[in-house]
Amino acid sequence: MENLSRKRTFIEFVMSLVMSFFVITSASCTGPLEVNLPSLAQETSDELTFREAFDRLSNVSDRARAAAVKVVNIGEDFQAQGSGTIFRVDGQFIVITAAHVVRDAQSVIITTPDGLGYFGTPLMTNHELDYAILLVPEIAGRTPLRLRPLQEAQMRVGAHVTYTGFPNGHNLLSISGELSGMARGQHLIMHSYAWPGSSGSCVFDNQGRLVGVLRAVDVGQAILPQIIEDIVWIVPAWRIDFSALHALLQK
């Protein structure tokens, strides 16, 4: 009984300390204690914001699909295939794609989802960063986009992005994802999906700005190398030399 009494005394002492803490804390507040619970109006506002962002991304996807093309490079002992996007710049038509698709070719074949074929001439090829820009004629059935590159200061981790391309032999797929961070100080990492054939696809944010060019999927370095298709490398738009492009187009 004595031990039980001591336990009760100790519990009462602890409870008195806890209660005194709450009394002191509440007394130091100017006005009544408020609990910030989200109101129904706040939840509705957040939901509308999400829907608006989703709708914007859907509209961007629609425009990207209308500008997407397949890039085919047929060499003597190889065939490379990737994706690209048509833009109208300085009154001319260009396709932005990946350098490892174009390689050192003097011309490549641009095909549409309808099966039409055109020749594209490389204007710029950067093998280090892995992007290429091709000069093309006006392509029937395709609607070129306005070039609006994302600036480095505008990049936000977690931003929703989308791209359209031809991964794994599919005719045309639009795929969304999120920006996850940077890699090696010069590439963006996107959490999404990609596979051979999607290289060269242009990635856009929900405002239609060019985020960059899809370069490759990641390779895990565990016991054996393993492709990680949901970690995707992107050449950032702000590292593409668009000043040199304008100079070439205005010659």
mmCIF file of C-alpha atoms in Angstrom:
data_model
loop_
_atom_site.group_PDB
_atom_site.id
_atom_site.type_symbol
_atom_site.label_atom_id
_atom_site.label_comp_id
_atom_site.label_asym_id
_atom_site.label_seq_id
_atom_site.Cartn_x
_atom_site.Cartn_y
_atom_site.Cartn_z
ATOM 1 C CA MET A 1 0.000 0.000 0.000
ATOM 2 C CA GLU A 2 2.866 2.335 0.788
ATOM 3 C CA ASN A 3 4.419 1.736 -2.644
ATOM 4 C CA LEU A 4 1.070 2.385 -4.308
ATOM 5 C CA SER A 5 0.719 5.635 -2.368
ATOM 6 C CA ARG A 6 4.178 6.733 -3.458
ATOM 7 C CA LYS A 7 3.348 5.962 -7.100
ATOM 8 C CA ARG A 8 0.158 8.003 -6.869
ATOM 9 C CA THR A 9 2.067 10.887 -5.305
ATOM 10 C CA PHE A 10 4.680 10.782 -8.061
ATOM 11 C CA ILE A 11 2.030 10.661 -10.825
ATOM 12 C CA GLU A 12 0.164 13.580 -9.258
ATOM 13 C CA PHE A 13 3.434 15.560 -9.100
ATOM 14 C CA VAL A 14 4.175 14.910 -12.789
ATOM 15 C CA MET A 15 0.626 15.816 -13.777
ATOM 16 C CA SER A 16 0.868 19.066 -11.836
ATOM 17 C CA LEU A 17 4.053 19.971 -13.741
ATOM 18 C CA VAL A 18 2.391 19.194 -17.069
ATOM 19 C CA MET A 19 -0.710 21.224 -16.172
ATOM 20 C CA SER A 20 1.424 24.147 -15.006
ATOM 21 C CA PHE A 21 3.277 24.097 -18.343
ATOM 22 C CA PHE A 22 -0.003 24.382 -20.279
ATOM 23 C CA VAL A 23 -1.239 27.137 -17.980
ATOM 24 C CA ILE A 24 1.981 29.142 -18.430
ATOM 25 C CA THR A 25 1.973 28.569 -22.196
ATOM 26 C CA SER A 26 -1.647 29.605 -22.638
ATOM 27 C CA ALA A 27 -1.207 32.605 -20.352
ATOM 28 C CA SER A 28 1.671 33.876 -22.488
ATOM 29 C CA CYS A 29 -0.578 33.941 -25.584
ATOM 30 C CA THR A 30 -2.218 37.234 -26.496
ATOM 31 C CA GLY A 31 -5.818 36.210 -26.939
ATOM 32 C CA PRO A 32 -7.516 32.827 -27.104
ATOM 33 C CA LEU A 33 -5.599 29.730 -28.136
ATOM 34 C CA GLU A 34 -6.364 28.925 -31.787
ATOM 35 C CA VAL A 35 -5.953 25.643 -33.648
ATOM 36 C CA ASN A 36 -5.249 26.063 -37.361
ATOM 37 C CA LEU A 37 -7.429 23.424 -38.973
ATOM 38 C CA PRO A 38 -8.047 23.712 -42.739
ATOM 39 C CA SER A 39 -11.514 24.984 -43.467
ATOM 40 C CA LEU A 40 -13.755 23.551 -46.155
ATOM 41 C CA ALA A 41 -13.083 26.663 -48.225
ATOM 42 C CA GLN A 42 -9.322 26.100 -47.960
ATOM 43 C CA GLU A 43 -9.670 22.474 -49.040
ATOM 44 C CA THR A 44 -11.816 23.490 -51.998
ATOM 45 C CA SER A 45 -9.304 26.169 -52.988
ATOM 46 C CA ASP A 46 -6.415 23.677 -52.836
ATOM 47 C CA GLU A 47 -8.424 21.178 -54.871
ATOM 48 C CA LEU A 48 -9.184 23.766 -57.526
ATOM 49 C CA THR A 49 -5.522 24.745 -57.657
ATOM 50 C CA PHE A 50 -4.559 21.114 -58.238
ATOM 51 C CA ARG A 51 -7.223 20.716 -60.922
ATOM 52 C CA GLU A 52 -6.084 23.887 -62.624
ATOM 53 C CA ALA A 53 -2.490 22.667 -62.649
ATOM 54 C CA PHE A 54 -3.623 19.293 -64.017
ATOM 55 C CA ASP A 55 -5.695 20.953 -66.735
ATOM 56 C CA ARG A 56 -2.767 23.169 -67.713
ATOM 57 C CA LEU A 57 -0.478 20.147 -67.974
ATOM 58 C CA SER A 58 -3.093 18.367 -70.101
ATOM 59 C CA ASN A 59 -3.253 21.349 -72.463
ATOM 60 C CA VAL A 60 0.544 21.401 -72.699
ATOM 61 C CA SER A 61 0.522 17.666 -73.461
ATOM 62 C CA ASP A 62 -1.968 18.229 -76.274
ATOM 63 C CA ARG A 63 0.282 20.877 -77.851
ATOM 64 C CA ALA A 64 3.390 18.734 -77.378
ATOM 65 C CA ARG A 65 1.685 15.783 -79.093
ATOM 66 C CA ALA A 66 0.832 17.978 -82.074
ATOM 67 C CA ALA A 67 4.511 18.951 -82.403
ATOM 68 C CA ALA A 68 6.150 15.556 -81.748
ATOM 69 C CA VAL A 69 8.081 13.706 -84.451
ATOM 70 C CA LYS A 70 10.278 10.640 -84.724
ATOM 71 C CA VAL A 71 13.961 11.111 -85.601
ATOM 72 C CA VAL A 72 15.639 8.263 -87.508
ATOM 73 C CA ASN A 73 19.345 8.082 -88.336
ATOM 74 C CA ILE A 74 20.318 5.241 -90.684
ATOM 75 C CA GLY A 75 24.040 4.623 -91.022
ATOM 76 C CA GLU A 76 26.098 1.989 -92.809
ATOM 77 C CA ASP A 77 26.173 -0.347 -89.819
ATOM 78 C CA PHE A 78 23.614 1.082 -87.400
ATOM 79 C CA GLN A 79 20.149 2.584 -87.066
ATOM 80 C CA ALA A 80 19.385 5.071 -84.292
ATOM 81 C CA GLN A 81 15.864 6.145 -83.489
ATOM 82 C CA GLY A 82 14.632 8.803 -81.091
ATOM 83 C CA SER A 83 12.067 11.533 -80.613
ATOM 84 C CA GLY A 84 11.977 15.255 -81.247
ATOM 85 C CA THR A 85 9.765 18.330 -81.096
ATOM 86 C CA ILE A 86 9.115 20.962 -83.779
ATOM 87 C CA PHE A 87 9.457 24.668 -82.993
ATOM 88 C CA ARG A 88 9.132 27.771 -85.107
ATOM 89 C CA VAL A 89 12.039 30.141 -84.487
ATOM 90 C CA ASP A 90 12.851 33.297 -86.477
ATOM 91 C CA GLY A 91 10.369 32.274 -89.157
ATOM 92 C CA GLN A 92 11.961 28.856 -89.710
ATOM 93 C CA PHE A 93 11.224 25.334 -88.485
ATOM 94 C CA ILE A 94 13.545 23.383 -86.231
ATOM 95 C CA VAL A 95 13.465 20.055 -84.405
ATOM 96 C CA ILE A 96 15.161 19.707 -81.017
ATOM 97 C CA THR A 97 16.339 16.186 -80.217
ATOM 98 C CA ALA A 98 19.272 14.255 -78.669
ATOM 99 C CA ALA A 99 22.801 14.303 -80.064
ATOM 100 C CA HIS A 100 23.294 10.552 -79.591
ATOM 101 C CA VAL A 101 20.430 9.991 -82.052
ATOM 102 C CA VAL A 102 21.839 12.354 -84.701
ATOM 103 C CA ARG A 103 25.513 11.450 -84.112
ATOM 104 C CA ASP A 104 27.632 13.001 -86.906
ATOM 105 C CA ALA A 105 25.087 12.526 -89.697
ATOM 106 C CA GLN A 106 24.780 15.100 -92.474
ATOM 107 C CA SER A 107 21.018 14.535 -92.549
ATOM 108 C CA VAL A 108 18.439 12.462 -90.705
ATOM 109 C CA ILE A 109 14.873 11.373 -91.421
ATOM 110 C CA ILE A 110 11.970 13.044 -89.636
ATOM 111 C CA THR A 111 8.744 11.031 -89.603
ATOM 112 C CA THR A 112 5.283 11.914 -88.350
ATOM 113 C CA PRO A 113 2.780 9.653 -86.559
ATOM 114 C CA ASP A 114 0.949 9.477 -89.915
ATOM 115 C CA GLY A 115 4.010 8.001 -91.612
ATOM 116 C CA LEU A 116 5.114 11.063 -93.613
ATOM 117 C CA GLY A 117 8.879 11.469 -93.992
ATOM 118 C CA TYR A 118 11.127 14.521 -94.344
ATOM 119 C CA PHE A 119 14.850 15.237 -94.216
ATOM 120 C CA GLY A 120 16.335 17.206 -91.355
ATOM 121 C CA THR A 121 19.722 18.955 -91.501
ATOM 122 C CA PRO A 122 21.747 19.313 -88.278
ATOM 123 C CA LEU A 123 22.390 22.954 -87.366
ATOM 124 C CA MET A 124 23.917 22.343 -83.937
ATOM 125 C CA THR A 125 25.106 19.152 -82.242
ATOM 126 C CA ASN A 126 26.473 19.167 -78.701
ATOM 127 C CA HIS A 127 27.767 15.707 -77.852
ATOM 128 C CA GLU A 128 28.936 16.677 -74.362
ATOM 129 C CA LEU A 129 25.490 17.763 -73.157
ATOM 130 C CA ASP A 130 23.680 15.524 -75.674
ATOM 131 C CA TYR A 131 21.351 17.772 -77.629
ATOM 132 C CA ALA A 132 20.956 18.526 -81.343
ATOM 133 C CA ILE A 133 18.953 21.063 -83.332
ATOM 134 C CA LEU A 134 17.822 20.257 -86.871
ATOM 135 C CA LEU A 135 16.583 22.526 -89.643
ATOM 136 C CA VAL A 136 13.455 21.072 -91.244
ATOM 137 C CA PRO A 137 10.817 22.156 -93.776
ATOM 138 C CA GLU A 138 7.254 22.822 -92.738
ATOM 139 C CA ILE A 139 5.815 19.433 -91.847
ATOM 140 C CA ALA A 140 2.226 18.556 -92.747
ATOM 141 C CA GLY A 141 -0.020 17.569 -89.885
ATOM 142 C CA ARG A 142 2.345 18.959 -87.235
ATOM 143 C CA THR A 143 1.912 22.231 -85.333
ATOM 144 C CA PRO A 144 5.220 23.829 -84.274
ATOM 145 C CA LEU A 145 5.543 25.275 -80.791
ATOM 146 C CA ARG A 146 6.800 28.685 -79.731
ATOM 147 C CA LEU A 147 10.225 28.415 -78.117
ATOM 148 C CA ARG A 148 10.026 29.467 -74.457
ATOM 149 C CA PRO A 149 13.049 28.049 -72.572
ATOM 150 C CA LEU A 150 12.846 27.705 -68.800
ATOM 151 C CA GLN A 151 15.476 29.759 -66.962
ATOM 152 C CA GLU A 152 17.597 28.196 -64.228
ATOM 153 C CA ALA A 153 16.122 30.504 -61.567
ATOM 154 C CA GLN A 154 12.632 29.276 -62.536
ATOM 155 C CA MET A 155 13.418 25.596 -61.951
ATOM 156 C CA ARG A 156 11.565 24.102 -58.975
ATOM 157 C CA VAL A 157 12.058 20.624 -57.539
ATOM 158 C CA GLY A 158 8.688 18.889 -57.464
ATOM 159 C CA ALA A 159 7.357 20.786 -60.481
ATOM 160 C CA HIS A 160 5.021 18.722 -62.677
ATOM 161 C CA VAL A 161 6.320 18.189 -66.203
ATOM 162 C CA THR A 162 5.330 16.260 -69.324
ATOM 163 C CA TYR A 163 6.869 14.981 -72.544
ATOM 164 C CA THR A 164 5.680 13.229 -75.691
ATOM 165 C CA GLY A 165 7.758 10.715 -77.586
ATOM 166 C CA PHE A 166 8.088 7.241 -79.077
ATOM 167 C CA PRO A 167 9.481 4.970 -76.312
ATOM 168 C CA ASN A 168 9.912 1.255 -76.955
ATOM 169 C CA GLY A 169 8.495 1.427 -80.466
ATOM 170 C CA HIS A 170 5.153 2.922 -79.418
ATOM 171 C CA ASN A 171 3.664 5.288 -81.981
ATOM 172 C CA LEU A 172 3.078 8.273 -79.672
ATOM 173 C CA LEU A 173 2.971 8.454 -75.873
ATOM 174 C CA SER A 174 2.534 11.443 -73.551
ATOM 175 C CA ILE A 175 4.090 10.861 -70.141
ATOM 176 C CA SER A 176 4.145 13.069 -67.057
ATOM 177 C CA GLY A 177 6.510 13.255 -64.094
ATOM 178 C CA GLU A 178 8.174 15.512 -61.537
ATOM 179 C CA LEU A 179 11.515 17.261 -61.377
ATOM 180 C CA SER A 180 13.555 15.593 -58.648
ATOM 181 C CA GLY A 181 16.887 17.438 -58.635
ATOM 182 C CA MET A 182 20.206 17.888 -60.409
ATOM 183 C CA ALA A 183 22.901 15.385 -61.390
ATOM 184 C CA ARG A 184 26.606 16.162 -61.789
ATOM 185 C CA GLY A 185 25.793 19.854 -61.820
ATOM 186 C CA GLN A 186 24.647 19.945 -65.442
ATOM 187 C CA HIS A 187 21.624 17.656 -65.865
ATOM 188 C CA LEU A 188 18.127 17.606 -64.401
ATOM 189 C CA ILE A 189 16.654 14.447 -62.934
ATOM 190 C CA MET A 190 13.001 13.691 -63.598
ATOM 191 C CA HIS A 191 10.970 11.043 -61.781
ATOM 192 C CA SER A 192 8.911 9.627 -64.630
ATOM 193 C CA TYR A 193 9.272 6.851 -67.215
ATOM 194 C CA ALA A 194 11.445 6.562 -70.297
ATOM 195 C CA TRP A 195 12.824 3.844 -72.537
ATOM 196 C CA PRO A 196 14.943 3.692 -75.710
ATOM 197 C CA GLY A 197 13.120 5.625 -78.402
ATOM 198 C CA SER A 198 12.121 8.474 -76.089
ATOM 199 C CA SER A 199 15.584 10.086 -76.238
ATOM 200 C CA GLY A 200 15.344 13.596 -77.641
ATOM 201 C CA SER A 201 11.805 14.252 -76.425
ATOM 202 C CA CYS A 202 11.297 17.808 -75.193
ATOM 203 C CA VAL A 203 10.086 18.158 -71.607
ATOM 204 C CA PHE A 204 7.657 20.963 -70.685
ATOM 205 C CA ASP A 205 6.269 22.417 -67.470
ATOM 206 C CA ASN A 206 2.585 23.228 -66.937
ATOM 207 C CA GLN A 207 3.112 26.711 -68.393
ATOM 208 C CA GLY A 208 4.385 25.308 -71.678
ATOM 209 C CA ARG A 209 7.990 26.324 -71.072
ATOM 210 C CA LEU A 210 10.753 24.099 -72.419
ATOM 211 C CA VAL A 211 12.363 22.456 -69.371
ATOM 212 C CA GLY A 212 14.897 20.483 -71.365
ATOM 213 C CA VAL A 213 15.638 17.514 -73.633
ATOM 214 C CA LEU A 214 15.299 13.926 -72.488
ATOM 215 C CA ARG A 215 18.708 12.286 -72.605
ATOM 216 C CA ALA A 216 18.683 8.867 -70.928
ATOM 217 C CA VAL A 217 17.399 6.651 -68.144
ATOM 218 C CA ASP A 218 19.519 5.991 -65.085
ATOM 219 C CA VAL A 219 21.634 2.870 -64.539
ATOM 220 C CA GLY A 220 21.812 1.428 -61.029
ATOM 221 C CA GLN A 221 25.250 0.600 -59.665
ATOM 222 C CA ALA A 222 24.461 -2.243 -57.261
ATOM 223 C CA ILE A 223 25.883 -5.756 -57.665
ATOM 224 C CA LEU A 224 25.112 -5.699 -61.399
ATOM 225 C CA PRO A 225 24.224 -2.686 -63.567
ATOM 226 C CA GLN A 226 20.460 -2.323 -63.819
ATOM 227 C CA ILE A 227 18.326 0.095 -65.842
ATOM 228 C CA ILE A 228 16.170 2.335 -63.661
ATOM 229 C CA GLU A 229 13.526 3.529 -66.105
ATOM 230 C CA ASP A 230 11.791 5.905 -63.674
ATOM 231 C CA ILE A 231 14.884 8.062 -63.073
ATOM 232 C CA VAL A 232 15.339 10.110 -66.226
ATOM 233 C CA TRP A 233 18.168 12.477 -67.180
ATOM 234 C CA ILE A 234 17.324 15.769 -68.904
ATOM 235 C CA VAL A 235 19.530 18.367 -70.607
ATOM 236 C CA PRO A 236 18.346 21.664 -69.017
ATOM 237 C CA ALA A 237 16.985 24.260 -71.438
ATOM 238 C CA TRP A 238 19.208 26.970 -69.952
ATOM 239 C CA ARG A 239 22.308 25.027 -71.029
ATOM 240 C CA ILE A 240 21.263 24.947 -74.689
ATOM 241 C CA ASP A 241 22.944 27.695 -76.719
ATOM 242 C CA PHE A 242 19.897 29.386 -78.220
ATOM 243 C CA SER A 243 21.896 32.560 -78.919
ATOM 244 C CA ALA A 244 24.033 30.584 -81.369
ATOM 245 C CA LEU A 245 20.858 29.119 -82.865
ATOM 246 C CA HIS A 246 19.385 32.573 -83.544
ATOM 247 C CA ALA A 247 22.670 33.651 -85.148
ATOM 248 C CA LEU A 248 22.637 30.635 -87.477
ATOM 249 C CA LEU A 249 19.001 31.131 -88.465
ATOM 250 C CA GLN A 250 19.500 34.826 -89.216
ATOM 251 C CA LYS A 251 22.442 34.342 -91.567
#
